[in-house]
Short mmCIF file of C-alpha atoms in Angstrom, two decimals:
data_model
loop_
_atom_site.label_atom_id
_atom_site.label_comp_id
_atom_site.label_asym_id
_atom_site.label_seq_id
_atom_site.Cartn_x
_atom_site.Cartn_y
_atom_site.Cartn_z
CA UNK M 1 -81.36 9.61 75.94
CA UNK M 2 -78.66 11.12 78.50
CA UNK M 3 -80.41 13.31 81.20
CA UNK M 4 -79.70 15.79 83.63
CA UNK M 5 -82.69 15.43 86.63
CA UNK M 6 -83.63 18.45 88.49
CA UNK M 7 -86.07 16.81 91.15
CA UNK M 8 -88.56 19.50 90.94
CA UNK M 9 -89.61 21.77 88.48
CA UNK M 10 -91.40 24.42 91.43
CA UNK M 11 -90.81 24.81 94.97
CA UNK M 12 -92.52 27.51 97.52
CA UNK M 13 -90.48 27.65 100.74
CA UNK M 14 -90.80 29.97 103.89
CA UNK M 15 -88.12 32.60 104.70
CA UNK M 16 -85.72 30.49 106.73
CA UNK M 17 -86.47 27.34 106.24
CA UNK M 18 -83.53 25.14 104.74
CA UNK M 19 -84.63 23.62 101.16
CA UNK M 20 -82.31 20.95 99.47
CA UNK M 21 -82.71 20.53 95.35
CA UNK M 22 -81.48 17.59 94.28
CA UNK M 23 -80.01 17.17 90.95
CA UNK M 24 -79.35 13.62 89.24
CA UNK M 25 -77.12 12.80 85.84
CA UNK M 26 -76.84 9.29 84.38
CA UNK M 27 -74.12 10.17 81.71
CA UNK M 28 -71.35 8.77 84.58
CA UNK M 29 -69.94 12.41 84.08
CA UNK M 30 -67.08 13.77 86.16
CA UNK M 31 -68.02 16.98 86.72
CA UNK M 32 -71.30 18.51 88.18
CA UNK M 33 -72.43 22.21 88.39
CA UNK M 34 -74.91 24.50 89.92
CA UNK M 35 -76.28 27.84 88.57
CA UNK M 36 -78.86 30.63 89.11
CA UNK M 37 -80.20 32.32 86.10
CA UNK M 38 -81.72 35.75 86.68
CA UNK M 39 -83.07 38.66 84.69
CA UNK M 40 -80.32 40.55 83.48
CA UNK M 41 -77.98 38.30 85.25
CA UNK M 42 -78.04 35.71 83.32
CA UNK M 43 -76.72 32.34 84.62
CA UNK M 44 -74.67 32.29 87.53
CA UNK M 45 -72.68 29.65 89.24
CA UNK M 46 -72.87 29.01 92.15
CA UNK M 47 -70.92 25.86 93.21
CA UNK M 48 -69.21 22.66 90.88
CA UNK M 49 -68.00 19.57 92.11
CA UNK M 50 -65.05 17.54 90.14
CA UNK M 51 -65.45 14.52 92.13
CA UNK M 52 -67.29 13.19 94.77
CA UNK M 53 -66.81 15.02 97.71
CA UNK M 54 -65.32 17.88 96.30
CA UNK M 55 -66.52 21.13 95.50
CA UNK M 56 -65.60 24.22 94.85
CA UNK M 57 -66.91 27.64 95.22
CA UNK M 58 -68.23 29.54 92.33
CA UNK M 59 -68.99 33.08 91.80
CA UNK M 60 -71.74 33.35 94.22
CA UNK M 61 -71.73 30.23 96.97
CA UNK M 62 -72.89 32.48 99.80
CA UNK M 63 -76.15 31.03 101.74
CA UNK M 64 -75.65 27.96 99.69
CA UNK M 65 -73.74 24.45 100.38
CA UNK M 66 -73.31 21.54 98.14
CA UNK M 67 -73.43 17.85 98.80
CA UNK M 68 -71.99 15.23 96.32
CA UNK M 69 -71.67 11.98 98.29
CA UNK M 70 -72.21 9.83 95.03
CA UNK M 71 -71.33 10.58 91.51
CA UNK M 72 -74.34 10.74 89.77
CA UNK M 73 -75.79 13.19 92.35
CA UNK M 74 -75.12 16.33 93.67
CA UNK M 75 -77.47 18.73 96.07
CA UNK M 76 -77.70 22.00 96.42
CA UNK M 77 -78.69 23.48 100.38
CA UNK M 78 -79.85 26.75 100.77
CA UNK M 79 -78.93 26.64 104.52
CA UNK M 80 -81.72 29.24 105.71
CA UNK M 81 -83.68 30.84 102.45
CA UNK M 82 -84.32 34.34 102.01
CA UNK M 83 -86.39 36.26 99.51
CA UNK M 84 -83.26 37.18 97.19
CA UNK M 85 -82.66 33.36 96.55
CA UNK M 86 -85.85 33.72 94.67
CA UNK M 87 -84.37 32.12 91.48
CA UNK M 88 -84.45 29.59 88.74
CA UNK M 89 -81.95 27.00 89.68
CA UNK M 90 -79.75 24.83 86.98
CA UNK M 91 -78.04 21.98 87.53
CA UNK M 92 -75.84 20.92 84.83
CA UNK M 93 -72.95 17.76 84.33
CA UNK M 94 -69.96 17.58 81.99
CA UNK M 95 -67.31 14.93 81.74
CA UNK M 96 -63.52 15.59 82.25
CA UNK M 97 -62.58 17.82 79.43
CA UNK M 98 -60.34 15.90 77.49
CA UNK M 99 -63.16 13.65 77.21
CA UNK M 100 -65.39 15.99 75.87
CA UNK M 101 -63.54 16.86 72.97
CA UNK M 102 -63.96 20.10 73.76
CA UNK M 103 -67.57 19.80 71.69
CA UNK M 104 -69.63 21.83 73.18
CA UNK M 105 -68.09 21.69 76.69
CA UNK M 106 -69.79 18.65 76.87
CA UNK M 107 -72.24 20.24 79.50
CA UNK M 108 -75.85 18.92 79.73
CA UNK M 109 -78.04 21.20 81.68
CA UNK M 110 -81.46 19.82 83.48
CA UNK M 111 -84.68 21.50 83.11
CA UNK M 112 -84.21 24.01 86.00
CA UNK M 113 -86.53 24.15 89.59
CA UNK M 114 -87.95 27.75 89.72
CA UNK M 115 -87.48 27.98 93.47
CA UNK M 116 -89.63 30.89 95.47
CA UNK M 117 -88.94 32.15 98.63
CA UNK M 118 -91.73 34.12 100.28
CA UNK N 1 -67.56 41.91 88.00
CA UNK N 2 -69.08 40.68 84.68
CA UNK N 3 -66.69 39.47 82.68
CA UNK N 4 -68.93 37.84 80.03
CA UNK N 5 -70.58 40.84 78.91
CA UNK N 6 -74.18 40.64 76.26
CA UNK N 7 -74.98 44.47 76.06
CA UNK N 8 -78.45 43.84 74.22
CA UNK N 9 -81.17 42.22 76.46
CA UNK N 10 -83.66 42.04 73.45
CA UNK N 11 -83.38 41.68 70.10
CA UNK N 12 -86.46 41.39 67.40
CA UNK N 13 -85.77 40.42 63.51
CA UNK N 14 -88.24 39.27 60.69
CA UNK N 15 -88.31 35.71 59.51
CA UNK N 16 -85.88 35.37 56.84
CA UNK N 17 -83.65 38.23 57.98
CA UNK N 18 -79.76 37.86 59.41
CA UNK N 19 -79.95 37.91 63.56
CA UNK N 20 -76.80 39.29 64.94
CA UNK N 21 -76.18 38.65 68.91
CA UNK N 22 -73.14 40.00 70.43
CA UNK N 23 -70.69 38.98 73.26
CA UNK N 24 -68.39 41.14 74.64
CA UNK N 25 -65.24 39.62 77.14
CA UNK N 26 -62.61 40.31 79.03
CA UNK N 27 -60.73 37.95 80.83
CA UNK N 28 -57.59 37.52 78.07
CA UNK N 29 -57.14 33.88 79.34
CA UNK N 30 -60.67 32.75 77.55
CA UNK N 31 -59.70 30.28 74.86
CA UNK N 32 -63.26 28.59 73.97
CA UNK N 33 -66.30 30.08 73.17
CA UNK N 34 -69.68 28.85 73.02
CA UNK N 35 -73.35 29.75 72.06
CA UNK N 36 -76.25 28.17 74.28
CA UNK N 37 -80.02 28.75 73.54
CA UNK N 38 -82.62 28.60 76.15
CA UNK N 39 -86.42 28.20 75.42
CA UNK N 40 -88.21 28.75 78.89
CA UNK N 41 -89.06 26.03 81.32
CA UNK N 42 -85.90 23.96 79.65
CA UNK N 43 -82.26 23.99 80.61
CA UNK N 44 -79.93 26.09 78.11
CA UNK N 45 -78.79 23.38 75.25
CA UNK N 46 -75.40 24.23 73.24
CA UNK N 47 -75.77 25.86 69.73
CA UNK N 48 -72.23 26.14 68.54
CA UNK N 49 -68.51 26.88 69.61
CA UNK N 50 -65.14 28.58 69.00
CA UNK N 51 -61.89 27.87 69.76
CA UNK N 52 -59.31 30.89 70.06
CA UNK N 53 -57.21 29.95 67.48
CA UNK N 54 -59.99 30.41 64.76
CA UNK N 55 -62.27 33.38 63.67
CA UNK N 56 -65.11 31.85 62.08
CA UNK N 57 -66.69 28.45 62.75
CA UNK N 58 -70.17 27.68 60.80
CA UNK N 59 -72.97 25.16 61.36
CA UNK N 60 -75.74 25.17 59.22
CA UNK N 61 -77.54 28.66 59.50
CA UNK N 62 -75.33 29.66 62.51
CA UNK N 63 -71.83 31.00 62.27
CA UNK N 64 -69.80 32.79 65.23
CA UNK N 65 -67.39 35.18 64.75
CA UNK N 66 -64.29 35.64 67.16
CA UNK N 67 -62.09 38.77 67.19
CA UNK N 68 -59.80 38.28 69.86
CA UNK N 69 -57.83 41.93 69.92
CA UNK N 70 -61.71 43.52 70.24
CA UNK N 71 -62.35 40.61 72.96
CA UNK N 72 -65.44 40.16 70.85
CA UNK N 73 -67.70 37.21 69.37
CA UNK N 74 -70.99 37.47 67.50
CA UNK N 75 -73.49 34.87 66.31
CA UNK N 76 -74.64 35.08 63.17
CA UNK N 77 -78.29 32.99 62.47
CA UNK N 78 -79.34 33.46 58.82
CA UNK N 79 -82.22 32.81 57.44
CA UNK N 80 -84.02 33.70 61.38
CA UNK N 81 -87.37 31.24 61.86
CA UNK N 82 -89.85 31.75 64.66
CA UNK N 83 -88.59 28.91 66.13
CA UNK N 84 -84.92 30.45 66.69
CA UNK N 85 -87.32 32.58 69.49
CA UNK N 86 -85.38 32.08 72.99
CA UNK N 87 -82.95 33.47 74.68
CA UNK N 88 -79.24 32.95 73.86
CA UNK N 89 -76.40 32.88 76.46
CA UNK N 90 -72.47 33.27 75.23
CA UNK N 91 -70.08 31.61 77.47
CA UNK N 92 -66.54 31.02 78.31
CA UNK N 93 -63.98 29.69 79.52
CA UNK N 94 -59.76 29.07 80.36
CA UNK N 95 -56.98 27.11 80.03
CA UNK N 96 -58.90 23.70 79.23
CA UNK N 97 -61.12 24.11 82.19
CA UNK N 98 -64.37 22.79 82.27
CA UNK N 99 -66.14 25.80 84.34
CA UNK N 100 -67.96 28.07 81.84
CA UNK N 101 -68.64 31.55 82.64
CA UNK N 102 -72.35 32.65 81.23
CA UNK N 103 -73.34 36.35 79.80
CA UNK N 104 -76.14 37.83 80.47
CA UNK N 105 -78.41 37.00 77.74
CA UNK N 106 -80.39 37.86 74.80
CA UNK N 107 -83.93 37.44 74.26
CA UNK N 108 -84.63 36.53 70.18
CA UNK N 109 -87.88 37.45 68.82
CA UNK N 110 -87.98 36.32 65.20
CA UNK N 111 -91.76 37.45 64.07
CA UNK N 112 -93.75 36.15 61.24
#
């Protein structure tokens, strides 16, 4: 069964300290993404990688960086945390898109880390 | 700017009865639309999609509609069972791309 890893499901971190979630895929997938989903928000991204050691910025990358030094993982750094990164946090993986077929996107979301910042 | 756009937050039908959830866009360059449901504590898993060159595309009891000059898609889930209870996210996205943009969501409540 293909998975998307999300190395923890909770996390309680101080105001300022810097917090890395770590995200693993074993599908060989190209692509890699990070979101926030919050109430009324819904899901947000944040950063995506296409390679390894690329990324790009999504809708919201500020007070986060990404990491993606090998292909089945990519982090996500919140470089000093504050209270409004208080979130759930998705990593998902997709491969290219003519691979996918199109079906579905082809994404495969993890189980999400509900990070909290106090 | 929200350019994925689910006006209801909450939604509550009967077992048995039609759900209707609604997606509203409006980036013109969208060509692919999808349906994701979300129970909590998982990640989102895909339900069903839509390319723009069709207006209907069914799957069992789900069927979305796409009307492109209203910039508007609906999922249809008839017969509703409790277990359809979650919340459902409409996405899309451009040009072959693989970055989706997400709605906001709706929170299904099908009751006994």
């Amino acid at each position: 069964d293909v998975k998307v890893t999300q190395s923890s499901r909770y996390l309680v971190k101080r105001t300022g300290e810097k917090v890395f979630l770590e995200c693993v895929q074993d599908m060989d997938h190209e692509n890699m993404f990070w979101y926030r989903q919050d109430p009324g928000l819904g899901l947000r991204l944040i950063y995506f990688s296409y390679d390894v050691k690329m990324k790009e910025k999504g809708d919201i990358p500020e007070g986060y960086s990404v990491s993606r030094e090998k292909k089945e993982r990519f982090s996500l750094i919140l470089e000093s945390a504050s209270t409004n990164q208080t979130s759930m946090y998705l990593c998902a993986s997709s491969p290219t898109w003519w691979d996918s077929g199109r079906a579905g996107g082809g994404y495969t979301f993890g189980s999400g880390t509900r990070l909290t910042v106090v | 700017d929200q350019q994925v756009k689910q006006n209801s937050p909450s939604l509550s039908v009967q077992e048995g009865r039609i759900s209707i959830l609604n997606c509203d866009y409006t980036n013109s360059m969208f060509d692919y639309f999808l349906w994701y449901k979300k129970y909590p504590a998982e990640g989102p898993t895909f339900l069903i999609s839509i390319s723009s060159i069709k207006d209907k595309n069914e799957d069992g009891r789900f069927t979305v509609f796409l009307n492109k000059s209203a910039k508007h898609l609906s999922l249809h889930i008839v017969p509703s069972q409790p277990g359809d209870s979650a919340v459902y996210f409409c996405a899309a996205s451009s040009g072959g791309g693989n970055k989706l943009t997400f709605g906001t969501g709706t929170q299904l409540k099908v009751e006994l």
